[in-house]
Amino acid sequence: DAGVIQSPRHEVTEMGQEVTLRCKPISGHDYLFWYRQTMMRGLELLIYFNNNVPIDDSGMPEDRFSAKMPNASFSTLKIQPSEPRDSAVYFCASSPSPTNEKLFFGSGTQLSVL
Amino acid sequence: SQQGEEDPQALSIQEGENATMNCSYKTSINNLQWYRQNSGRGLVHLILIRSNEREKHSGRLRVTLDTSKKSSSLLITASRAADTASYFCATATRGAAGNKLTFGGGTRVLVKP
């Protein structure tokens, strides 16, 4: 298996632009997590899905952020409009079981908002 | 807010020495996991300890869990330069569907050859 695949690897955009981050989880994994990592705040859980349904989005910073999972093999995290404080590394992770005893992480998307 | 807080924030040791890092958390957990992150990469799962376990070993890794103190420790024995990385604890708490994982701030470990 190729593992969790995220794209793009790097994204540089200007303030006010829409940004879409993509994630393909490992086939057969029913749980998908989006995390954001910054020096100041560490790794923050933004949202997680079970069987394509959002379960907990309490970590989504504000309405500018939205996440979808239209099918079992694809998820997006969208920021519209983007702001410089959104600059961070965004990770997607997947897991095969409800106990989530082991998350498999993608390589992350380094987002820079100028 | 972070469920887990790690200590120390950074650690520098010589190759061959042991590295110990600690994690404290605030609420009841189902399990606690440790992950490693190399610079510029995603996190990699190292070891899990369940709430009813007190100690777990995996190769050069030893994890302890004290639920009464809400704390865990990770020991890496006979460290190698390749162990240089950031280490994170993650606490699993029951969510509306499945366990939700919350990560601590991490410990940066530098192993000098």
PDB file of C-alpha atoms in Angstrom:
ATOM      1  CA  ASP A   1       0.000   0.000   0.000  1.00  0.00           C
ATOM      2  CA  ALA A   2       1.248   3.496  -0.821  1.00  0.00           C
ATOM      3  CA  GLY A   3       0.231   4.871   2.554  1.00  0.00           C
ATOM      4  CA  VAL A   4      -1.687   8.075   3.153  1.00  0.00           C
ATOM      5  CA  ILE A   5      -1.159  10.433   0.246  1.00  0.00           C
ATOM      6  CA  GLN A   6      -1.440  14.174   0.601  1.00  0.00           C
ATOM      7  CA  SER A   7      -1.237  16.843  -2.051  1.00  0.00           C
ATOM      8  CA  PRO A   8       0.167  19.291  -2.688  1.00  0.00           C
ATOM      9  CA  ARG A   9       3.369  18.851  -0.699  1.00  0.00           C
ATOM     10  CA  HIS A  10       3.911  22.598  -0.572  1.00  0.00           C
ATOM     11  CA  GLU A  11       1.483  25.430  -1.198  1.00  0.00           C
ATOM     12  CA  VAL A  12       2.292  29.114  -1.316  1.00  0.00           C
ATOM     13  CA  THR A  13      -0.588  31.491  -1.748  1.00  0.00           C
ATOM     14  CA  GLU A  14      -1.571  35.061  -1.124  1.00  0.00           C
ATOM     15  CA  MET A  15      -3.863  36.238   1.605  1.00  0.00           C
ATOM     16  CA  GLY A  16      -7.493  36.061   0.544  1.00  0.00           C
ATOM     17  CA  GLN A  17      -7.054  33.185  -1.867  1.00  0.00           C
ATOM     18  CA  GLU A  18      -8.842  29.867  -1.566  1.00  0.00           C
ATOM     19  CA  VAL A  19      -6.673  26.888  -0.639  1.00  0.00           C
ATOM     20  CA  THR A  20      -7.640  23.237  -1.040  1.00  0.00           C
ATOM     21  CA  LEU A  21      -5.629  20.461   0.555  1.00  0.00           C
ATOM     22  CA  ARG A  22      -6.199  16.877  -0.491  1.00  0.00           C
ATOM     23  CA  CYS A  23      -5.863  13.511   1.182  1.00  0.00           C
ATOM     24  CA  LYS A  24      -6.189   9.913   0.072  1.00  0.00           C
ATOM     25  CA  PRO A  25      -6.366   7.560   3.059  1.00  0.00           C
ATOM     26  CA  ILE A  26      -5.170   3.985   3.105  1.00  0.00           C
ATOM     27  CA  SER A  27      -7.705   1.708   1.450  1.00  0.00           C
ATOM     28  CA  GLY A  28      -9.974   0.062   4.001  1.00  0.00           C
ATOM     29  CA  HIS A  29      -9.370   2.641   6.720  1.00  0.00           C
ATOM     30  CA  ASP A  30     -12.682   3.926   8.039  1.00  0.00           C
ATOM     31  CA  TYR A  31     -11.306   6.827  10.073  1.00  0.00           C
ATOM     32  CA  LEU A  32      -9.683   9.954   8.704  1.00  0.00           C
ATOM     33  CA  PHE A  33      -8.179  12.784  10.739  1.00  0.00           C
ATOM     34  CA  TRP A  34      -6.982  16.262   9.796  1.00  0.00           C
ATOM     35  CA  TYR A  35      -4.349  17.880  12.021  1.00  0.00           C
ATOM     36  CA  ARG A  36      -2.548  21.219  11.847  1.00  0.00           C
ATOM     37  CA  GLN A  37       0.993  21.640  13.190  1.00  0.00           C
ATOM     38  CA  THR A  38       2.604  24.930  14.154  1.00  0.00           C
ATOM     39  CA  MET A  39       5.491  25.789  16.430  1.00  0.00           C
ATOM     40  CA  MET A  40       3.250  27.798  18.713  1.00  0.00           C
ATOM     41  CA  ARG A  41       0.296  25.437  19.049  1.00  0.00           C
ATOM     42  CA  GLY A  42       1.786  22.048  18.266  1.00  0.00           C
ATOM     43  CA  LEU A  43      -0.437  19.415  16.649  1.00  0.00           C
ATOM     44  CA  GLU A  44      -4.094  20.381  16.726  1.00  0.00           C
ATOM     45  CA  LEU A  45      -6.912  18.039  15.758  1.00  0.00           C
ATOM     46  CA  LEU A  46      -9.146  19.906  13.327  1.00  0.00           C
ATOM     47  CA  ILE A  47     -11.738  17.309  12.386  1.00  0.00           C
ATOM     48  CA  TYR A  48     -12.182  13.581  12.028  1.00  0.00           C
ATOM     49  CA  PHE A  49     -14.434  11.404   9.909  1.00  0.00           C
ATOM     50  CA  ASN A  50     -15.846   7.913  10.289  1.00  0.00           C
ATOM     51  CA  ASN A  51     -17.155   6.223   7.151  1.00  0.00           C
ATOM     52  CA  ASN A  52     -17.071   9.571   5.334  1.00  0.00           C
ATOM     53  CA  VAL A  53     -19.203  11.287   7.989  1.00  0.00           C
ATOM     54  CA  PRO A  54     -17.725  14.158  10.051  1.00  0.00           C
ATOM     55  CA  ILE A  55     -17.770  13.113  13.704  1.00  0.00           C
ATOM     56  CA  ASP A  56     -16.070  15.948  15.540  1.00  0.00           C
ATOM     57  CA  ASP A  57     -15.239  19.305  13.958  1.00  0.00           C
ATOM     58  CA  SER A  58     -14.785  21.184  17.225  1.00  0.00           C
ATOM     59  CA  GLY A  59     -11.161  21.869  16.353  1.00  0.00           C
ATOM     60  CA  MET A  60     -11.918  23.695  13.125  1.00  0.00           C
ATOM     61  CA  PRO A  61     -10.702  27.232  13.841  1.00  0.00           C
ATOM     62  CA  GLU A  62     -13.490  29.183  12.189  1.00  0.00           C
ATOM     63  CA  ASP A  63     -15.949  29.246   9.334  1.00  0.00           C
ATOM     64  CA  ARG A  64     -13.195  29.883   6.847  1.00  0.00           C
ATOM     65  CA  PHE A  65     -12.239  26.229   7.249  1.00  0.00           C
ATOM     66  CA  SER A  66     -14.301  23.397   5.807  1.00  0.00           C
ATOM     67  CA  ALA A  67     -13.631  19.704   5.276  1.00  0.00           C
ATOM     68  CA  LYS A  68     -15.390  17.127   3.191  1.00  0.00           C
ATOM     69  CA  MET A  69     -15.104  13.433   2.494  1.00  0.00           C
ATOM     70  CA  PRO A  70     -17.203  12.669  -0.567  1.00  0.00           C
ATOM     71  CA  ASN A  71     -16.094   9.035  -0.661  1.00  0.00           C
ATOM     72  CA  ALA A  72     -13.930   6.559   1.225  1.00  0.00           C
ATOM     73  CA  SER A  73     -10.817   7.353  -0.779  1.00  0.00           C
ATOM     74  CA  PHE A  74     -10.737  11.127  -0.780  1.00  0.00           C
ATOM     75  CA  SER A  75     -10.970  14.064   1.589  1.00  0.00           C
ATOM     76  CA  THR A  76     -10.393  17.795   1.211  1.00  0.00           C
ATOM     77  CA  LEU A  77      -9.662  20.596   3.648  1.00  0.00           C
ATOM     78  CA  LYS A  78     -10.518  23.997   2.263  1.00  0.00           C
ATOM     79  CA  ILE A  79      -9.606  27.434   3.583  1.00  0.00           C
ATOM     80  CA  GLN A  80     -11.476  30.368   2.101  1.00  0.00           C
ATOM     81  CA  PRO A  81     -10.312  33.083   2.388  1.00  0.00           C
ATOM     82  CA  SER A  82      -6.831  32.211   3.585  1.00  0.00           C
ATOM     83  CA  GLU A  83      -4.922  34.371   6.071  1.00  0.00           C
ATOM     84  CA  PRO A  84      -1.222  34.499   7.037  1.00  0.00           C
ATOM     85  CA  ARG A  85      -2.014  32.926  10.429  1.00  0.00           C
ATOM     86  CA  ASP A  86      -3.189  29.801   8.591  1.00  0.00           C
ATOM     87  CA  SER A  87       0.417  29.098   7.629  1.00  0.00           C
ATOM     88  CA  ALA A  88       1.243  25.671   9.047  1.00  0.00           C
ATOM     89  CA  VAL A  89       1.822  22.054   8.120  1.00  0.00           C
ATOM     90  CA  TYR A  90      -1.462  20.221   7.629  1.00  0.00           C
ATOM     91  CA  PHE A  91      -1.463  16.472   8.173  1.00  0.00           C
ATOM     92  CA  CYS A  92      -3.989  13.871   7.225  1.00  0.00           C
ATOM     93  CA  ALA A  93      -4.013  10.517   9.018  1.00  0.00           C
ATOM     94  CA  SER A  94      -6.119   7.399   8.686  1.00  0.00           C
ATOM     95  CA  SER A  95      -6.923   4.431  10.887  1.00  0.00           C
ATOM     96  CA  PRO A  96      -8.642   1.089  10.297  1.00  0.00           C
ATOM     97  CA  SER A  97     -10.496   0.705  13.576  1.00  0.00           C
ATOM     98  CA  PRO A  98     -12.663   2.586  16.084  1.00  0.00           C
ATOM     99  CA  THR A  99     -10.063   2.189  18.797  1.00  0.00           C
ATOM    100  CA  ASN A 100      -7.671   4.172  16.581  1.00  0.00           C
ATOM    101  CA  GLU A 101      -4.758   2.382  18.177  1.00  0.00           C
ATOM    102  CA  LYS A 102      -2.462   3.382  15.362  1.00  0.00           C
ATOM    103  CA  LEU A 103      -2.754   6.350  13.076  1.00  0.00           C
ATOM    104  CA  PHE A 104      -1.011   6.356   9.719  1.00  0.00           C
ATOM    105  CA  PHE A 105       0.099   9.838   8.732  1.00  0.00           C
ATOM    106  CA  GLY A 106       0.688  11.395   5.363  1.00  0.00           C
ATOM    107  CA  SER A 107       3.751  13.510   4.675  1.00  0.00           C
ATOM    108  CA  GLY A 108       1.819  16.716   5.210  1.00  0.00           C
ATOM    109  CA  THR A 109       1.179  19.880   3.220  1.00  0.00           C
ATOM    110  CA  GLN A 110       3.346  22.868   4.086  1.00  0.00           C
ATOM    111  CA  LEU A 111       1.088  25.893   3.620  1.00  0.00           C
ATOM    112  CA  SER A 112       2.464  29.414   3.445  1.00  0.00           C
ATOM    113  CA  VAL A 113       0.013  32.300   3.181  1.00  0.00           C
ATOM    114  CA  LEU A 114       1.738  35.550   2.274  1.00  0.00           C
TER     115      LEU A 114
ATOM    116  CA  SER B   1      -6.136  22.851  23.908  1.00  0.00           C
ATOM    117  CA  GLN B   2      -3.585  20.091  24.204  1.00  0.00           C
ATOM    118  CA  GLN B   3      -4.510  17.083  26.290  1.00  0.00           C
ATOM    119  CA  GLY B   4      -0.902  16.005  26.727  1.00  0.00           C
ATOM    120  CA  GLU B   5       2.017  18.108  27.874  1.00  0.00           C
ATOM    121  CA  GLU B   6       5.516  16.812  27.386  1.00  0.00           C
ATOM    122  CA  ASP B   7       8.647  17.301  29.350  1.00  0.00           C
ATOM    123  CA  PRO B   8      11.353  18.173  28.566  1.00  0.00           C
ATOM    124  CA  GLN B   9      10.715  20.204  25.444  1.00  0.00           C
ATOM    125  CA  ALA B  10      14.197  19.367  24.201  1.00  0.00           C
ATOM    126  CA  LEU B  11      16.829  16.808  25.105  1.00  0.00           C
ATOM    127  CA  SER B  12      20.432  16.437  23.941  1.00  0.00           C
ATOM    128  CA  ILE B  13      22.354  13.248  24.675  1.00  0.00           C
ATOM    129  CA  GLN B  14      25.356  11.276  23.475  1.00  0.00           C
ATOM    130  CA  GLU B  15      24.991   8.167  21.392  1.00  0.00           C
ATOM    131  CA  GLY B  16      24.661   5.143  23.654  1.00  0.00           C
ATOM    132  CA  GLU B  17      22.946   7.036  26.463  1.00  0.00           C
ATOM    133  CA  ASN B  18      19.319   6.580  27.430  1.00  0.00           C
ATOM    134  CA  ALA B  19      16.672   9.180  26.645  1.00  0.00           C
ATOM    135  CA  THR B  20      13.648   9.643  28.867  1.00  0.00           C
ATOM    136  CA  MET B  21      10.699  11.881  28.176  1.00  0.00           C
ATOM    137  CA  ASN B  22       7.459  12.360  30.042  1.00  0.00           C
ATOM    138  CA  CYS B  23       3.871  13.092  29.141  1.00  0.00           C
ATOM    139  CA  SER B  24       1.144  14.374  31.439  1.00  0.00           C
ATOM    140  CA  TYR B  25      -2.517  14.563  30.548  1.00  0.00           C
ATOM    141  CA  LYS B  26      -5.725  15.842  32.060  1.00  0.00           C
ATOM    142  CA  THR B  27      -8.667  13.508  31.485  1.00  0.00           C
ATOM    143  CA  SER B  28      -9.362   9.778  31.560  1.00  0.00           C
ATOM    144  CA  ILE B  29      -7.998   7.946  28.563  1.00  0.00           C
ATOM    145  CA  ASN B  30      -8.575   4.668  26.736  1.00  0.00           C
ATOM    146  CA  ASN B  31      -4.993   4.344  25.628  1.00  0.00           C
ATOM    147  CA  LEU B  32      -1.852   6.391  25.162  1.00  0.00           C
ATOM    148  CA  GLN B  33       0.390   6.234  22.126  1.00  0.00           C
ATOM    149  CA  TRP B  34       3.857   7.517  21.288  1.00  0.00           C
ATOM    150  CA  TYR B  35       4.870   8.742  17.854  1.00  0.00           C
ATOM    151  CA  ARG B  36       8.114   9.871  16.271  1.00  0.00           C
ATOM    152  CA  GLN B  37       8.482  12.653  13.731  1.00  0.00           C
ATOM    153  CA  ASN B  38      11.613  13.159  11.708  1.00  0.00           C
ATOM    154  CA  SER B  39      12.212  16.646  10.376  1.00  0.00           C
ATOM    155  CA  GLY B  40       9.870  17.478   7.500  1.00  0.00           C
ATOM    156  CA  ARG B  41       8.021  14.179   7.695  1.00  0.00           C
ATOM    157  CA  GLY B  42       4.754  12.802   9.013  1.00  0.00           C
ATOM    158  CA  LEU B  43       4.410  11.103  12.373  1.00  0.00           C
ATOM    159  CA  VAL B  44       5.154   7.416  12.765  1.00  0.00           C
ATOM    160  CA  HIS B  45       3.522   5.254  15.427  1.00  0.00           C
ATOM    161  CA  LEU B  46       5.974   3.717  17.902  1.00  0.00           C
ATOM    162  CA  ILE B  47       4.065   2.039  20.696  1.00  0.00           C
ATOM    163  CA  LEU B  48       0.700   1.944  22.444  1.00  0.00           C
ATOM    164  CA  ILE B  49      -0.137   1.319  26.077  1.00  0.00           C
ATOM    165  CA  ARG B  50      -3.697   0.670  27.209  1.00  0.00           C
ATOM    166  CA  SER B  51      -5.234   2.279  30.267  1.00  0.00           C
ATOM    167  CA  ASN B  52      -5.145  -1.025  32.181  1.00  0.00           C
ATOM    168  CA  GLU B  53      -1.445  -1.590  31.479  1.00  0.00           C
ATOM    169  CA  ARG B  54       1.443  -0.199  33.472  1.00  0.00           C
ATOM    170  CA  GLU B  55       4.455  -0.989  31.312  1.00  0.00           C
ATOM    171  CA  LYS B  56       5.154  -2.002  27.748  1.00  0.00           C
ATOM    172  CA  HIS B  57       8.330  -2.847  25.868  1.00  0.00           C
ATOM    173  CA  SER B  58       9.159  -2.826  22.188  1.00  0.00           C
ATOM    174  CA  GLY B  59      12.769  -3.288  21.182  1.00  0.00           C
ATOM    175  CA  ARG B  60      14.730  -0.395  22.732  1.00  0.00           C
ATOM    176  CA  LEU B  61      11.533   1.369  23.788  1.00  0.00           C
ATOM    177  CA  ARG B  62       9.962   1.165  27.211  1.00  0.00           C
ATOM    178  CA  VAL B  63       6.725   2.931  28.041  1.00  0.00           C
ATOM    179  CA  THR B  64       5.129   3.309  31.441  1.00  0.00           C
ATOM    180  CA  LEU B  65       1.698   4.572  32.345  1.00  0.00           C
ATOM    181  CA  ASP B  66       0.491   5.811  35.713  1.00  0.00           C
ATOM    182  CA  THR B  67      -3.219   6.566  35.441  1.00  0.00           C
ATOM    183  CA  SER B  68      -3.399   7.792  39.031  1.00  0.00           C
ATOM    184  CA  LYS B  69      -0.915  10.521  38.203  1.00  0.00           C
ATOM    185  CA  LYS B  70      -2.150  10.877  34.627  1.00  0.00           C
ATOM    186  CA  SER B  71       1.346  10.532  33.274  1.00  0.00           C
ATOM    187  CA  SER B  72       3.422   8.380  30.960  1.00  0.00           C
ATOM    188  CA  SER B  73       7.089   8.085  30.167  1.00  0.00           C
ATOM    189  CA  LEU B  74       8.998   6.900  27.122  1.00  0.00           C
ATOM    190  CA  LEU B  75      12.496   5.530  27.547  1.00  0.00           C
ATOM    191  CA  ILE B  76      14.780   4.933  24.589  1.00  0.00           C
ATOM    192  CA  THR B  77      17.733   2.819  25.617  1.00  0.00           C
ATOM    193  CA  ALA B  78      21.178   2.813  23.986  1.00  0.00           C
ATOM    194  CA  SER B  79      20.264   5.743  21.755  1.00  0.00           C
ATOM    195  CA  ARG B  80      21.571   6.063  18.220  1.00  0.00           C
ATOM    196  CA  ALA B  81      22.063   9.084  15.977  1.00  0.00           C
ATOM    197  CA  ALA B  82      19.099   7.822  13.951  1.00  0.00           C
ATOM    198  CA  ASP B  83      16.866   8.344  17.007  1.00  0.00           C
ATOM    199  CA  THR B  84      17.217  12.103  16.526  1.00  0.00           C
ATOM    200  CA  ALA B  85      13.632  13.250  16.045  1.00  0.00           C
ATOM    201  CA  SER B  86      10.661  14.778  17.845  1.00  0.00           C
ATOM    202  CA  TYR B  87       8.599  12.460  20.003  1.00  0.00           C
ATOM    203  CA  PHE B  88       4.926  12.995  20.745  1.00  0.00           C
ATOM    204  CA  CYS B  89       2.489  11.376  23.091  1.00  0.00           C
ATOM    205  CA  ALA B  90      -1.124  11.054  22.003  1.00  0.00           C
ATOM    206  CA  THR B  91      -4.034  10.338  24.303  1.00  0.00           C
ATOM    207  CA  ALA B  92      -7.053   8.451  23.028  1.00  0.00           C
ATOM    208  CA  THR B  93     -10.376   9.481  24.506  1.00  0.00           C
ATOM    209  CA  ARG B  94     -13.801   8.264  23.582  1.00  0.00           C
ATOM    210  CA  GLY B  95     -15.413  10.311  20.827  1.00  0.00           C
ATOM    211  CA  ALA B  96     -18.902  10.233  19.397  1.00  0.00           C
ATOM    212  CA  ALA B  97     -17.673   7.493  17.078  1.00  0.00           C
ATOM    213  CA  GLY B  98     -14.343   5.881  17.793  1.00  0.00           C
ATOM    214  CA  ASN B  99     -11.469   7.213  19.811  1.00  0.00           C
ATOM    215  CA  LYS B 100     -10.263  10.754  19.330  1.00  0.00           C
ATOM    216  CA  LEU B 101      -6.490  11.304  19.491  1.00  0.00           C
ATOM    217  CA  THR B 102      -5.008  14.454  20.968  1.00  0.00           C
ATOM    218  CA  PHE B 103      -1.279  15.105  20.796  1.00  0.00           C
ATOM    219  CA  GLY B 104       1.102  16.740  23.215  1.00  0.00           C
ATOM    220  CA  GLY B 105       3.631  19.415  22.334  1.00  0.00           C
ATOM    221  CA  GLY B 106       6.457  16.977  21.743  1.00  0.00           C
ATOM    222  CA  THR B 107      10.035  16.503  22.907  1.00  0.00           C
ATOM    223  CA  ARG B 108      12.864  17.252  20.484  1.00  0.00           C
ATOM    224  CA  VAL B 109      15.646  14.720  20.940  1.00  0.00           C
ATOM    225  CA  LEU B 110      19.138  15.217  19.576  1.00  0.00           C
ATOM    226  CA  VAL B 111      21.486  12.251  19.735  1.00  0.00           C
ATOM    227  CA  LYS B 112      25.067  13.298  19.151  1.00  0.00           C
ATOM    228  CA  PRO B 113      27.445  10.753  17.610  1.00  0.00           C
TER     229      PRO B 113
END
